[in-house]
Amino acid sequence: MAMAAVLMGLGGYLPPKVVTNEDLSATLDTTDEWITTRTGIKRRHVVDGGLSTGDLAVEAGARALKSAGHTTVDAVVVATTSPDRLCPAVAPEVADRLGLGPVAAFDLTSACSGFVYGLATAAGLIASEAADTVLFIGAEAFTTLVNPADRTTAPIFGDGAGAVVLRRGEPGETGALGPFDLGSDGARADLLAIPAGGSRQRSADGGPAHDVVPEADWYLRMAGRPLYQQAVERMSRSARAALDKAGWTVADVDWFVGHQANVRIVRAVAEELSMPEERTAVNIDRVGNTLAASIPLLLNHLAADGALKPGARILLSAFGAGLSWGSTVLEWPDLSVESVH
């Protein structure tokens, strides 16, 4: 008998500190108008005072468990590109701090596509009978990896976490994740990358010492225009593939929930899909690009605002470093969700 991963809980968390475009303009050669016009972002939440990805994940995970009415799960998966440490993974510590016991726990890294890849991974755990319930969290403190002096990247990113609880269920029930479309293009990996810190840099002449590595190599490098083109093309194709696999058309979709990298990308993908603007979800103006946390935070905002009604058909699609991309669909279940500001 076929099994499906069914959404039964949702939670999100944003760190308290807010940085506005005006705040950035005080230290960067930029303006609120410049940032808003090019990205759609007005403000973002950022970690400080030692707050980490793990801390954000714990808060979002606790809220998702509360939403689900559960105190236990069989596995914890955390999608992040900004872990607390290179080793070990953050998920086991998150599981321990949530009081979940010695459950299976691991991280996955797929940058901005992390939430869709993580949903597919959690669904695989359930389908293989390795777990009946999974807590899956997308969490990022990525602003710690962005050069604060770079006006092209510093305004884009924000920190936060979003989490879901998934349970074993039947494919046809409300909340069941639909078919997935996943893909990658490693030949274009350098379009969005942090050169230093990994084994390639550490094994090179001079080793890992900071004084032999250009400071800029420790921060994100981004080739904006080719990334834009790739994002629009890959997300559009992937979204159509997921719809085709599900037997849906664009007219069947109540909400297009795309990764919030840049409002122009979201709008361009929606236009490629012939998705009306009123059915295209956006919250990047409030939170910036939160990578793996982007889609669950957007779902949390929509649900808490009353925009997601039980039975609503949702198309999810994301694109990120790797390059990687992915899409899936689901019908929204009846959930109790706490607001995230």
Coordinates of C-alpha atoms in Angstrom, one line a residue:
M1 CA 0.0 0.0 0.0
A2 CA 1.4 3.4 -0.9
M3 CA 2.2 5.8 1.9
A4 CA 2.5 9.5 2.0
A5 CA 4.0 12.2 4.2
V6 CA 1.2 14.3 5.6
L7 CA 1.7 17.8 7.1
M8 CA 0.3 18.0 10.6
G9 CA 2.2 20.8 12.3
L10 CA 3.9 24.1 11.3
G11 CA 6.0 26.6 13.2
G12 CA 8.4 29.5 12.6
Y13 CA 10.8 31.8 14.4
L14 CA 12.6 35.0 13.6
P15 CA 15.4 36.4 15.8
P16 CA 14.4 39.6 17.6
K17 CA 16.9 42.0 16.0
V18 CA 15.5 43.8 13.0
V19 CA 17.7 45.6 10.4
T20 CA 16.0 48.0 8.0
N21 CA 17.2 49.4 4.7
E22 CA 17.7 52.7 6.4
D23 CA 20.0 51.0 8.9
L24 CA 22.1 49.5 6.1
S25 CA 22.2 52.8 4.3
A26 CA 24.1 54.3 7.3
T27 CA 27.1 52.0 6.7
L28 CA 26.8 51.0 3.0
D29 CA 26.7 53.0 -0.2
T30 CA 23.1 52.2 -0.8
T31 CA 19.6 53.6 -0.2
D32 CA 16.2 52.2 0.8
E33 CA 15.0 52.9 -2.8
W34 CA 17.9 51.0 -4.4
I35 CA 17.4 47.9 -2.2
T36 CA 13.6 47.9 -2.5
T37 CA 13.6 48.4 -6.3
R38 CA 16.1 45.6 -6.9
T39 CA 15.1 43.0 -4.3
G40 CA 11.7 43.9 -2.8
I41 CA 13.2 43.8 0.7
K42 CA 12.5 46.5 3.3
R43 CA 13.7 44.8 6.5
R44 CA 15.2 41.5 7.7
H45 CA 15.8 39.8 11.1
V46 CA 19.4 39.0 12.0
V47 CA 21.1 37.0 14.8
D48 CA 23.4 38.7 17.3
G49 CA 24.7 38.2 20.8
G50 CA 25.7 34.6 20.1
L51 CA 22.3 33.5 18.8
S52 CA 22.9 30.6 16.3
T53 CA 21.1 28.5 13.7
G54 CA 20.6 25.8 16.3
D55 CA 18.8 28.3 18.6
L56 CA 16.5 29.3 15.8
A57 CA 15.8 25.7 14.9
V58 CA 14.9 24.8 18.5
E59 CA 12.3 27.6 18.7
A60 CA 10.7 26.8 15.3
G61 CA 10.7 23.1 16.1
A62 CA 9.0 23.6 19.4
R63 CA 6.3 25.6 17.7
A64 CA 5.8 23.0 15.0
L65 CA 5.5 20.3 17.7
K66 CA 2.9 22.4 19.5
S67 CA 1.0 23.0 16.3
A68 CA 1.0 19.2 15.7
G69 CA 0.0 18.4 19.3
H70 CA 3.0 16.1 19.5
T71 CA 5.8 15.8 22.1
T72 CA 7.6 13.0 20.2
V73 CA 8.8 12.2 16.7
D74 CA 10.9 9.4 15.2
A75 CA 13.4 11.6 13.4
V76 CA 14.7 15.1 13.2
V77 CA 16.1 16.6 9.9
V78 CA 17.6 20.1 9.7
A79 CA 18.2 21.8 6.4
T80 CA 20.8 24.5 6.8
T81 CA 23.8 26.1 4.9
S82 CA 24.9 28.0 8.1
P83 CA 25.3 25.3 10.8
D84 CA 26.6 26.2 14.2
R85 CA 29.8 24.3 13.5
L86 CA 31.3 22.5 10.5
C87 CA 31.1 19.3 12.6
P88 CA 29.0 17.9 14.1
A89 CA 25.5 18.3 12.5
V90 CA 23.1 20.6 14.3
A91 CA 20.1 18.2 14.2
P92 CA 21.2 15.9 17.1
E93 CA 21.7 18.8 19.4
V94 CA 18.3 20.3 18.3
A95 CA 16.6 16.9 19.0
D96 CA 18.2 16.8 22.5
R97 CA 17.3 20.4 23.4
L98 CA 13.7 19.6 22.4
G99 CA 13.6 16.6 24.7
L100 CA 13.0 14.2 21.8
G101 CA 15.5 11.5 23.0
P102 CA 17.9 9.4 21.0
V103 CA 16.0 9.7 17.7
A104 CA 17.5 9.7 14.3
A105 CA 18.8 13.2 13.5
F106 CA 20.9 14.6 10.7
D107 CA 21.5 17.8 8.6
L108 CA 21.2 18.3 4.9
T109 CA 22.7 21.1 2.8
S110 CA 21.0 22.4 -0.3
A111 CA 21.0 26.1 0.3
C112 CA 17.8 27.8 -0.8
S113 CA 16.4 24.6 -2.1
G114 CA 16.9 23.0 1.3
F115 CA 13.2 23.0 2.3
V116 CA 11.9 21.2 -0.8
Y117 CA 14.9 18.7 -0.7
G118 CA 14.2 18.2 3.0
L119 CA 10.5 17.5 2.5
A120 CA 11.5 14.9 -0.1
T121 CA 14.0 13.4 2.3
A122 CA 11.4 13.3 5.2
A123 CA 8.9 11.8 2.9
G124 CA 11.4 9.1 2.0
L125 CA 12.0 8.2 5.6
I126 CA 8.3 7.7 6.0
A127 CA 7.9 5.8 2.8
S128 CA 10.7 3.4 3.8
E129 CA 9.2 2.9 7.2
A130 CA 12.3 4.3 8.9
A131 CA 10.0 6.8 10.7
D132 CA 6.3 7.3 11.3
T133 CA 6.7 11.0 12.2
V134 CA 9.4 13.5 11.2
L135 CA 10.3 16.9 12.5
F136 CA 11.8 18.8 9.6
I137 CA 13.3 22.2 10.1
G138 CA 14.8 24.8 7.7
A139 CA 17.0 27.1 9.8
E140 CA 19.6 29.7 8.8
A141 CA 21.8 32.3 10.4
F142 CA 23.3 33.1 7.0
T143 CA 23.9 36.7 7.6
T144 CA 27.0 35.6 9.5
L145 CA 28.4 34.4 6.2
V146 CA 27.7 37.5 4.2
N147 CA 30.3 40.3 3.9
P148 CA 28.7 43.3 5.8
A149 CA 30.6 45.7 3.6
D150 CA 29.3 44.2 0.3
R151 CA 26.3 46.3 -0.8
T152 CA 25.3 43.7 -3.4
T153 CA 24.8 40.8 -0.9
A154 CA 24.4 42.3 2.6
P155 CA 20.9 43.7 2.0
I156 CA 19.6 40.4 0.6
F157 CA 19.8 38.0 3.4
G158 CA 17.9 37.5 6.7
D159 CA 17.9 34.9 9.4
G160 CA 15.1 32.6 10.7
A161 CA 13.7 29.1 11.0
G162 CA 10.6 27.3 9.8
A163 CA 9.6 23.8 10.8
V164 CA 7.0 21.2 9.9
V165 CA 5.9 17.9 11.5
L166 CA 5.1 15.2 9.0
R167 CA 3.3 11.9 9.7
R168 CA 2.6 8.7 7.8
G169 CA -0.7 8.8 5.9
E170 CA -2.4 8.1 2.7
P171 CA -1.7 9.8 -0.6
G172 CA -5.2 11.1 -1.1
E173 CA -5.7 12.8 2.3
T174 CA -5.6 16.5 2.9
G175 CA -2.0 17.6 3.8
A176 CA -0.3 14.8 1.9
L177 CA 2.8 15.9 0.0
G178 CA 2.4 15.4 -3.7
P179 CA 5.0 14.2 -6.2
F180 CA 8.4 15.9 -6.2
D181 CA 10.6 17.3 -9.0
L182 CA 14.3 17.8 -8.0
G183 CA 17.3 18.8 -10.0
S184 CA 20.8 20.2 -9.9
D185 CA 23.6 21.7 -12.1
G186 CA 27.0 21.4 -10.4
A187 CA 28.7 22.9 -13.5
R188 CA 27.5 26.3 -12.3
A189 CA 28.4 25.8 -8.7
D190 CA 30.6 28.9 -8.6
L191 CA 27.7 31.3 -9.4
L192 CA 26.9 31.2 -5.7
A193 CA 29.6 30.1 -3.3
I194 CA 31.8 30.7 -0.3
P195 CA 35.3 29.8 -1.4
A196 CA 37.0 29.4 1.9
G197 CA 36.5 27.0 4.9
G198 CA 36.1 23.7 3.2
S199 CA 38.5 20.9 2.4
R200 CA 39.5 22.3 -1.0
Q201 CA 40.8 25.5 0.6
R202 CA 42.2 23.7 3.7
S203 CA 44.2 21.3 1.7
A204 CA 45.7 24.0 -0.5
D205 CA 49.2 25.4 0.0
G206 CA 49.3 27.4 3.2
G207 CA 46.5 25.4 4.9
P208 CA 43.5 26.9 6.7
A209 CA 45.2 29.9 8.3
H210 CA 43.2 33.1 7.8
D211 CA 46.3 35.1 7.0
V212 CA 46.9 33.2 3.8
V213 CA 43.3 33.4 2.5
P214 CA 41.9 36.6 1.1
E215 CA 39.3 37.9 3.5
A216 CA 36.6 38.1 0.8
D217 CA 36.9 34.3 0.3
W218 CA 35.3 33.7 3.7
Y219 CA 32.1 35.4 2.5
L220 CA 29.5 34.6 -0.1
R221 CA 30.2 35.4 -3.7
M222 CA 27.2 35.8 -6.0
A223 CA 26.9 36.3 -9.8
G224 CA 23.6 38.1 -9.8
R225 CA 22.5 38.2 -13.4
P226 CA 23.2 34.6 -14.5
L227 CA 21.7 33.4 -11.2
Y228 CA 18.5 35.4 -12.0
Q229 CA 18.2 33.7 -15.4
Q230 CA 18.9 30.3 -14.0
A231 CA 16.4 30.7 -11.1
V232 CA 13.6 31.8 -13.4
E233 CA 14.2 29.0 -15.9
R234 CA 14.8 26.2 -13.4
M235 CA 11.9 27.1 -11.0
S236 CA 9.5 27.5 -13.9
R237 CA 10.4 24.1 -15.4
S238 CA 10.4 22.3 -12.1
A239 CA 7.1 23.8 -11.0
R240 CA 5.5 22.7 -14.3
A241 CA 7.0 19.2 -13.8
A242 CA 5.5 18.9 -10.3
L243 CA 2.1 20.0 -11.5
D244 CA 2.2 17.5 -14.4
K245 CA 3.1 14.7 -12.0
A246 CA 0.2 15.7 -9.8
G247 CA -2.2 16.0 -12.6
W248 CA -2.8 19.7 -11.8
T249 CA -2.9 22.7 -14.0
V250 CA -2.0 26.3 -13.0
A251 CA -5.7 27.0 -12.7
D252 CA -6.0 24.4 -10.0
V253 CA -3.4 26.2 -7.8
D254 CA -4.7 28.5 -5.1
W255 CA -1.2 29.7 -3.9
F256 CA 2.2 29.7 -5.6
V257 CA 4.7 29.7 -2.7
G258 CA 8.1 30.2 -4.2
H259 CA 11.4 30.6 -2.4
Q260 CA 11.8 34.3 -1.5
A261 CA 15.2 35.1 -3.0
N262 CA 14.2 38.3 -4.8
V263 CA 10.7 39.6 -5.5
R264 CA 11.6 40.0 -9.2
I265 CA 12.5 36.3 -9.5
V266 CA 9.2 35.3 -7.8
R267 CA 7.2 37.6 -10.1
A268 CA 9.1 36.4 -13.2
V269 CA 8.4 32.7 -12.3
A270 CA 4.8 33.4 -11.7
E271 CA 4.6 35.2 -15.1
E272 CA 6.2 32.2 -16.8
L273 CA 3.6 30.0 -15.2
S274 CA 0.8 32.4 -16.0
M275 CA 0.1 32.5 -12.2
P276 CA -1.9 35.6 -11.2
E277 CA -0.3 38.0 -8.9
E278 CA -3.0 37.7 -6.3
R279 CA -2.2 34.0 -6.0
T280 CA 1.5 34.5 -5.7
A281 CA 2.7 34.7 -2.1
V282 CA 5.3 37.2 -1.0
N283 CA 6.8 38.1 2.4
I284 CA 10.4 38.9 1.3
D285 CA 9.7 42.5 2.2
R286 CA 9.5 41.6 5.9
V287 CA 12.2 38.9 6.2
G288 CA 14.6 39.0 3.2
N289 CA 16.1 35.8 1.8
T290 CA 16.2 33.2 4.6
L291 CA 17.4 30.3 2.4
A292 CA 16.0 27.0 3.7
A293 CA 13.7 28.8 6.2
S294 CA 12.1 30.8 3.4
I295 CA 9.2 28.6 2.3
P296 CA 8.1 27.4 5.8
L297 CA 8.2 31.0 7.1
L298 CA 6.1 32.1 4.2
L299 CA 3.6 29.3 4.8
N300 CA 3.5 30.3 8.5
H301 CA 2.8 33.9 7.6
L302 CA 0.0 32.9 5.2
A303 CA -1.6 30.5 7.6
A304 CA -1.4 32.9 10.6
D305 CA -2.9 35.6 8.5
G306 CA -5.8 33.4 7.5
A307 CA -4.9 33.3 3.8
L308 CA -4.5 29.5 3.8
K309 CA -7.8 27.7 4.0
P310 CA -8.1 23.9 4.5
G311 CA -8.1 22.2 1.1
A312 CA -6.3 25.1 -0.6
R313 CA -4.0 23.7 -3.4
I314 CA -0.4 24.9 -3.0
L315 CA 2.5 24.8 -5.4
L316 CA 6.0 25.0 -3.7
S317 CA 9.1 25.7 -5.7
A318 CA 12.7 26.7 -4.8
F319 CA 16.1 27.4 -6.4
G320 CA 19.5 27.8 -4.8
A321 CA 23.2 27.2 -4.7
G322 CA 24.5 24.0 -6.0
L323 CA 22.9 24.9 -8.4
S324 CA 19.8 23.0 -7.1
W325 CA 16.1 23.3 -7.5
G326 CA 12.9 21.5 -6.6
S327 CA 9.1 21.7 -6.5
T328 CA 6.1 19.8 -5.0
V329 CA 2.4 20.3 -4.3
L330 CA 0.0 19.7 -1.4
E331 CA -3.5 20.5 -0.3
W332 CA -3.5 22.5 2.9
P333 CA -4.7 20.8 6.1
D334 CA -6.5 22.3 9.0
L335 CA -3.7 23.5 11.3
S336 CA -3.4 25.7 14.4
V337 CA -0.5 28.0 13.7
E338 CA 1.2 30.6 15.9
S339 CA 2.0 34.0 14.3
V340 CA 5.5 34.9 13.5
H341 CA 6.4 38.6 13.3

